[in-house]
PDB file of N, CA and C in Angstrom:
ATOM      1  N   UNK A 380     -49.535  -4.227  12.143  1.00  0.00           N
ATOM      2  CA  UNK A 380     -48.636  -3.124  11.812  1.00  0.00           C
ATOM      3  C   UNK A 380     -47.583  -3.600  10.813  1.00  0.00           C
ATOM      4  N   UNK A 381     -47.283  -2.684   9.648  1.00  0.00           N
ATOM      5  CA  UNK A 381     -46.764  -3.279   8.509  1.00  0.00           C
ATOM      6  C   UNK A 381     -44.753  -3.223   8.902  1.00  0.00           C
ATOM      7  N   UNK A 382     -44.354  -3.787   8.853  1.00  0.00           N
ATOM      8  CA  UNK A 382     -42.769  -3.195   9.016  1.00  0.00           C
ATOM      9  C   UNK A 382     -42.199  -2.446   7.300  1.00  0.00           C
ATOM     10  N   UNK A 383     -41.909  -1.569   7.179  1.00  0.00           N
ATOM     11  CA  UNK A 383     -41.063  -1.172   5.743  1.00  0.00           C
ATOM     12  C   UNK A 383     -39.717  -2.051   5.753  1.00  0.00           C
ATOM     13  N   UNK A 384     -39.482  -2.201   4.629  1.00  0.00           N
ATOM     14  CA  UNK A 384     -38.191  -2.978   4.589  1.00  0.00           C
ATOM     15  C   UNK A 384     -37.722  -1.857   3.487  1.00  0.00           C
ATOM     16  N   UNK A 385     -36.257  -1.132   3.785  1.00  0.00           N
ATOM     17  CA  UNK A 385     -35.790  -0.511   2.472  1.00  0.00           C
ATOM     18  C   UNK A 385     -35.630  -1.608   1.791  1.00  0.00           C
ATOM     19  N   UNK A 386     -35.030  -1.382   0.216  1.00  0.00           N
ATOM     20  CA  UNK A 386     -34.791  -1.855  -0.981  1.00  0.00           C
ATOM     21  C   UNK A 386     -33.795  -2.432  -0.979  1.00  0.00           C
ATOM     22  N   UNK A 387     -32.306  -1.568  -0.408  1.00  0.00           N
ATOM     23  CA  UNK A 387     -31.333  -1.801  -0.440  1.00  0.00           C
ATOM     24  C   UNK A 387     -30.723  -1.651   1.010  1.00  0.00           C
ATOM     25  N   UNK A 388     -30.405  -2.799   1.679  1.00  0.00           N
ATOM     26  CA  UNK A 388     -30.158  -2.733   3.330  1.00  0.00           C
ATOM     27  C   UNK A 388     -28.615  -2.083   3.368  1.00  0.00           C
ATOM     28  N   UNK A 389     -28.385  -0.979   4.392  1.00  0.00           N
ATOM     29  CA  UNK A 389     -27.127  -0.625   4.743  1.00  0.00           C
ATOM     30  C   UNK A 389     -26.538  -0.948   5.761  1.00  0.00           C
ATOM     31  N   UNK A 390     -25.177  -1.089   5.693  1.00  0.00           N
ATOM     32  CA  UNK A 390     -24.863  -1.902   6.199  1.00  0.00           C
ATOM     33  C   UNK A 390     -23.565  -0.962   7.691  1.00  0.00           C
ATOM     34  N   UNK A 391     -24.278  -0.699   8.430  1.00  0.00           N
ATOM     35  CA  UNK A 391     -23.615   0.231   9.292  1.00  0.00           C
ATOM     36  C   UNK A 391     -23.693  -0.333  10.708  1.00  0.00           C
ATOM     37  N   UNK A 392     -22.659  -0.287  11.376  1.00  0.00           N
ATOM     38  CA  UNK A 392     -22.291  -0.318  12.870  1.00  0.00           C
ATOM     39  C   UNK A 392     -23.262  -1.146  13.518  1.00  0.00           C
ATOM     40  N   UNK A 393     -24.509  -1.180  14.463  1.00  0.00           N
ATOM     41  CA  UNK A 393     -25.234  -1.884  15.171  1.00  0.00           C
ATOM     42  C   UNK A 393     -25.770  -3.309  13.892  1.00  0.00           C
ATOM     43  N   UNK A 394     -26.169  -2.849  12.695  1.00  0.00           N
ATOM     44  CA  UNK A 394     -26.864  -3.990  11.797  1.00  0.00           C
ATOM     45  C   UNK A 394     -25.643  -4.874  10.985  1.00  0.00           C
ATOM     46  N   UNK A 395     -24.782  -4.212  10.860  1.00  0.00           N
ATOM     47  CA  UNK A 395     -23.380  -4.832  10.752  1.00  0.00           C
ATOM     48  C   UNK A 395     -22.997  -5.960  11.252  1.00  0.00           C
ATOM     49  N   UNK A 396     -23.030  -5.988  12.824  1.00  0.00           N
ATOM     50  CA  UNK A 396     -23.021  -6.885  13.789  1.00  0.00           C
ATOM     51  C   UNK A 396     -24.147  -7.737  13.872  1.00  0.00           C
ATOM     52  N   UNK A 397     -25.474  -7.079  13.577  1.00  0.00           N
ATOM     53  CA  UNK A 397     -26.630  -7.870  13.623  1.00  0.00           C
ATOM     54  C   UNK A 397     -26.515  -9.303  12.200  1.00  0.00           C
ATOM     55  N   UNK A 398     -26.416  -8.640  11.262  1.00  0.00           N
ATOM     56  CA  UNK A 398     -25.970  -9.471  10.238  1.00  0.00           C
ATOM     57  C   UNK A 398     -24.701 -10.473  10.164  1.00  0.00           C
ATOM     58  N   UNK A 399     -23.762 -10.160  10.735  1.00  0.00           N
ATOM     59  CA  UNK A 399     -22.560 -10.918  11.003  1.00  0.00           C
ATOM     60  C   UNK A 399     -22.872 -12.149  11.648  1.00  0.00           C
ATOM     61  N   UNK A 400     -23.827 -11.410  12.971  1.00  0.00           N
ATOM     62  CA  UNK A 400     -23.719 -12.613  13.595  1.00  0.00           C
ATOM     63  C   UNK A 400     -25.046 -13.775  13.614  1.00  0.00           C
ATOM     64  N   UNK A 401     -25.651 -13.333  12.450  1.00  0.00           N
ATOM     65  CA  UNK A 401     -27.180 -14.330  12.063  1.00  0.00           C
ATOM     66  C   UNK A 401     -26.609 -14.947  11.601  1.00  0.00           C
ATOM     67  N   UNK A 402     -25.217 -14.334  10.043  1.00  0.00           N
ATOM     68  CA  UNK A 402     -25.208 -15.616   8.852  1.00  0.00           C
ATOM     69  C   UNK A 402     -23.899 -16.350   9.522  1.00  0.00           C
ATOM     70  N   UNK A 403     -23.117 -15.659  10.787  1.00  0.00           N
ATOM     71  CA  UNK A 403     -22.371 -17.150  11.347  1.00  0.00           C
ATOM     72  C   UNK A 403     -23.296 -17.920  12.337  1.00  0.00           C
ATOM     73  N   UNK A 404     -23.985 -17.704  13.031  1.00  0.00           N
ATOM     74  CA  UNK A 404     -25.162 -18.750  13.678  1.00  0.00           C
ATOM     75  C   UNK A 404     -25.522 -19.549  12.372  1.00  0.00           C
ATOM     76  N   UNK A 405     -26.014 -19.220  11.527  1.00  0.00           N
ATOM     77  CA  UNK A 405     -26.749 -19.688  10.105  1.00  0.00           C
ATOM     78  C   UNK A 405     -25.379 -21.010   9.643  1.00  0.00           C
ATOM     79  N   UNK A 406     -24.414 -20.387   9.864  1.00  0.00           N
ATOM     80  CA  UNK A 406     -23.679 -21.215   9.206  1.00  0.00           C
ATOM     81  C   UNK A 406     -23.262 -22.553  10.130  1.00  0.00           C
ATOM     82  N   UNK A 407     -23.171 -22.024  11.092  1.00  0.00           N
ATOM     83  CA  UNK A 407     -22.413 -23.268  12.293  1.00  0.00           C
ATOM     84  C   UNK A 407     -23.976 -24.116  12.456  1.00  0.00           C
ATOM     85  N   UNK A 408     -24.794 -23.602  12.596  1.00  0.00           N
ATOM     86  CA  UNK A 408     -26.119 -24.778  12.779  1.00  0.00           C
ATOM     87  C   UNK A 408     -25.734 -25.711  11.476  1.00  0.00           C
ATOM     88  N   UNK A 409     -25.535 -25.276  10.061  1.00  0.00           N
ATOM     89  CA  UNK A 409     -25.075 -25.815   9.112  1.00  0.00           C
ATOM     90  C   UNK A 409     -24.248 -26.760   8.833  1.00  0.00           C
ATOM     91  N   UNK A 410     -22.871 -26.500   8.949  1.00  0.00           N
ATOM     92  CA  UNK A 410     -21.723 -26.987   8.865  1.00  0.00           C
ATOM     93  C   UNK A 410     -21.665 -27.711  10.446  1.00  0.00           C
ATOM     94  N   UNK A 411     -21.492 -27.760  11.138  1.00  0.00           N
ATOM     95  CA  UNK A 411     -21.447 -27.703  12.879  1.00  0.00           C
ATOM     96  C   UNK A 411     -20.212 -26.928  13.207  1.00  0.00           C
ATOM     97  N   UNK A 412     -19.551 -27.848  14.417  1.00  0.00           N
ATOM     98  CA  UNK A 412     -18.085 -26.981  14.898  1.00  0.00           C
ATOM     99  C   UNK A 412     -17.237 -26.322  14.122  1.00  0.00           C
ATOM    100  N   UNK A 413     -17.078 -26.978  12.863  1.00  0.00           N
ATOM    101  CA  UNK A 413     -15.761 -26.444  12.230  1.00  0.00           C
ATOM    102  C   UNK A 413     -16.231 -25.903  10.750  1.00  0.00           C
ATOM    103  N   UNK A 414     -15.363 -24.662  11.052  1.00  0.00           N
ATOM    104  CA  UNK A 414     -15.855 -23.294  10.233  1.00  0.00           C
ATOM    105  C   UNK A 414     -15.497 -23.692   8.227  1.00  0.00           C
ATOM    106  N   UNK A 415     -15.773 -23.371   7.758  1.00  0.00           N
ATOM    107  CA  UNK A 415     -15.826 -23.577   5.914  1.00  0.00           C
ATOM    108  C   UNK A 415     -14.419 -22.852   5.982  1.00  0.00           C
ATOM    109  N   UNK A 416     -13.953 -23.166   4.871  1.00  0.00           N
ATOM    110  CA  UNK A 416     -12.366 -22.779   4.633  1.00  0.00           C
ATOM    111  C   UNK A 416     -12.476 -21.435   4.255  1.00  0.00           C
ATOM    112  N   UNK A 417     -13.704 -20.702   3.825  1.00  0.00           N
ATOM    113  CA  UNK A 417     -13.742 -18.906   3.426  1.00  0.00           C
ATOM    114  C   UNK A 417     -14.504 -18.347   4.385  1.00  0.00           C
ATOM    115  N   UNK A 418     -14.613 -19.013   5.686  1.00  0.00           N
ATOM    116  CA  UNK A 418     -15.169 -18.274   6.699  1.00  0.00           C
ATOM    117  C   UNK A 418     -13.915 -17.018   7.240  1.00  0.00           C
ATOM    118  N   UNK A 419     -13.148 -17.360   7.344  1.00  0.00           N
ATOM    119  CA  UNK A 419     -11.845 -16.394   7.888  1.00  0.00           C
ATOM    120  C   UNK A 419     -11.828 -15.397   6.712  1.00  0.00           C
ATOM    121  N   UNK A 420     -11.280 -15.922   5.367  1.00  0.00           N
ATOM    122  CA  UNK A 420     -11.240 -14.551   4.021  1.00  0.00           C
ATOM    123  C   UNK A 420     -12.987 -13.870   4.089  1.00  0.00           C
ATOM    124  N   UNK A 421     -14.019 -14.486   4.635  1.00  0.00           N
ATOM    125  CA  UNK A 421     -14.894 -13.461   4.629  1.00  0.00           C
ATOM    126  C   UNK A 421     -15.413 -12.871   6.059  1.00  0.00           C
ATOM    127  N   UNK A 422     -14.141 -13.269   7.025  1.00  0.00           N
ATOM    128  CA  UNK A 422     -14.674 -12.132   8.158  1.00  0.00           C
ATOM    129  C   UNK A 422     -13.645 -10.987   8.127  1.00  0.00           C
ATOM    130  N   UNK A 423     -12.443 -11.277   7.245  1.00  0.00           N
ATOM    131  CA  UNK A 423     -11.125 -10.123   7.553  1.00  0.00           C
ATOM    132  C   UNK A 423     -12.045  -9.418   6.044  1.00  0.00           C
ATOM    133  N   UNK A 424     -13.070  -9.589   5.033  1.00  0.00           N
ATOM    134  CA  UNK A 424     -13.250  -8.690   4.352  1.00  0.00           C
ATOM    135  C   UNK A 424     -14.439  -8.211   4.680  1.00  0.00           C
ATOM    136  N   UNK A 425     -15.219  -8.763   5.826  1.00  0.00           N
ATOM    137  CA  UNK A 425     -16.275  -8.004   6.112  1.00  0.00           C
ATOM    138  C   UNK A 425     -15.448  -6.840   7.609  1.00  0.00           C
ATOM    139  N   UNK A 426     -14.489  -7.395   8.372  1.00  0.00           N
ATOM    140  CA  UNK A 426     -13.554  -6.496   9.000  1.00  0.00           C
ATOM    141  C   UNK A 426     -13.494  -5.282   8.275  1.00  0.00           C
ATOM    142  N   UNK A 427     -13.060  -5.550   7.054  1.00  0.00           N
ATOM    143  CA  UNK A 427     -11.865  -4.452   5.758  1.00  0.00           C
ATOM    144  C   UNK A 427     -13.479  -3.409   5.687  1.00  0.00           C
ATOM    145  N   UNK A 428     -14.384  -4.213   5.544  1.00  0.00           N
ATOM    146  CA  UNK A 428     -15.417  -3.000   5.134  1.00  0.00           C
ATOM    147  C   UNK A 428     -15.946  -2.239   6.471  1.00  0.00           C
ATOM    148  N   UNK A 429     -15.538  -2.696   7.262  1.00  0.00           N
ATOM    149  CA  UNK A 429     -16.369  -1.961   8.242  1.00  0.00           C
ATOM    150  C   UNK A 429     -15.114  -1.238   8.598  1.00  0.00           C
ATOM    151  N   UNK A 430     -14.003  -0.924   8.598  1.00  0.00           N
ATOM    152  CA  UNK A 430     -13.132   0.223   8.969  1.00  0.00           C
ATOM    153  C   UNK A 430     -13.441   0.955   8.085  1.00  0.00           C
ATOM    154  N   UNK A 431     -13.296   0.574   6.744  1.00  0.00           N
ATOM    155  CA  UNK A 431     -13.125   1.723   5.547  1.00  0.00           C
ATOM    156  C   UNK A 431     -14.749   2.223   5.901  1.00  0.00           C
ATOM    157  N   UNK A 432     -15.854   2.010   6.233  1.00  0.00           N
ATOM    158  CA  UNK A 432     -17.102   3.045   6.807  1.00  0.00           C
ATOM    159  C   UNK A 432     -16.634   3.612   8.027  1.00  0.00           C
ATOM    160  N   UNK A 433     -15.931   3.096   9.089  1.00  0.00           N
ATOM    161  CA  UNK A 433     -15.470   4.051  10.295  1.00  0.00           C
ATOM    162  C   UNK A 433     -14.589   5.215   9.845  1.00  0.00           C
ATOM    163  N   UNK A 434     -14.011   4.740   8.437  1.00  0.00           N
ATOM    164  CA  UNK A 434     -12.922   5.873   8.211  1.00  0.00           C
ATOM    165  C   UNK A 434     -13.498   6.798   7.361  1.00  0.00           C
ATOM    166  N   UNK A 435     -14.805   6.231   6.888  1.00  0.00           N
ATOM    167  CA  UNK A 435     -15.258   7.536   5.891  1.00  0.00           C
ATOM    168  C   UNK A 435     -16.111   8.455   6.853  1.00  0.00           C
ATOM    169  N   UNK A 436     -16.630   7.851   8.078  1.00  0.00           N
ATOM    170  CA  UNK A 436     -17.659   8.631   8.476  1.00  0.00           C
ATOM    171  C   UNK A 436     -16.948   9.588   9.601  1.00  0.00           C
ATOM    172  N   UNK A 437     -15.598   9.471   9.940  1.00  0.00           N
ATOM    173  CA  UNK A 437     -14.809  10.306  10.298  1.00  0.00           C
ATOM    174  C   UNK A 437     -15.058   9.391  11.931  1.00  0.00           C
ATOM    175  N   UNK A 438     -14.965   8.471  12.188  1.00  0.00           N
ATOM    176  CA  UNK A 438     -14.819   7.727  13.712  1.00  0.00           C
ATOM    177  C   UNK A 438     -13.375   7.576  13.910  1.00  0.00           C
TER     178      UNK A 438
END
């Protein structure tokens, strides 16, 4: 059975989280305990994007 993959993945509420939390697993197997110095500026801007979709979709 074939899976479709869209073109362009969106990035909403349940896959949001799904994705968040692969590429920090991805990263800590990587790096180990201690997080890269743009791990924090890229969770408060992946934060920033996921309100501004709660706020467009009227949540």
């Amino acid at each position: 059975m074939a899976i479709e993959i869209s073109p362009t993945p969106v990035l909403t509420g349940e896959s949001a989280k799904r994705f968040t939390r692969i590429m920090f697993a991805n990263r800590r197997k990587k790096v180990g305990p201690t997080p890269t110095p743009h791990l924090g500026e890229l969770t408060s801007r992946i934060m920033q994007f996921q309100e501004e979709q709660r706020r467009k979709r009227g949540i």
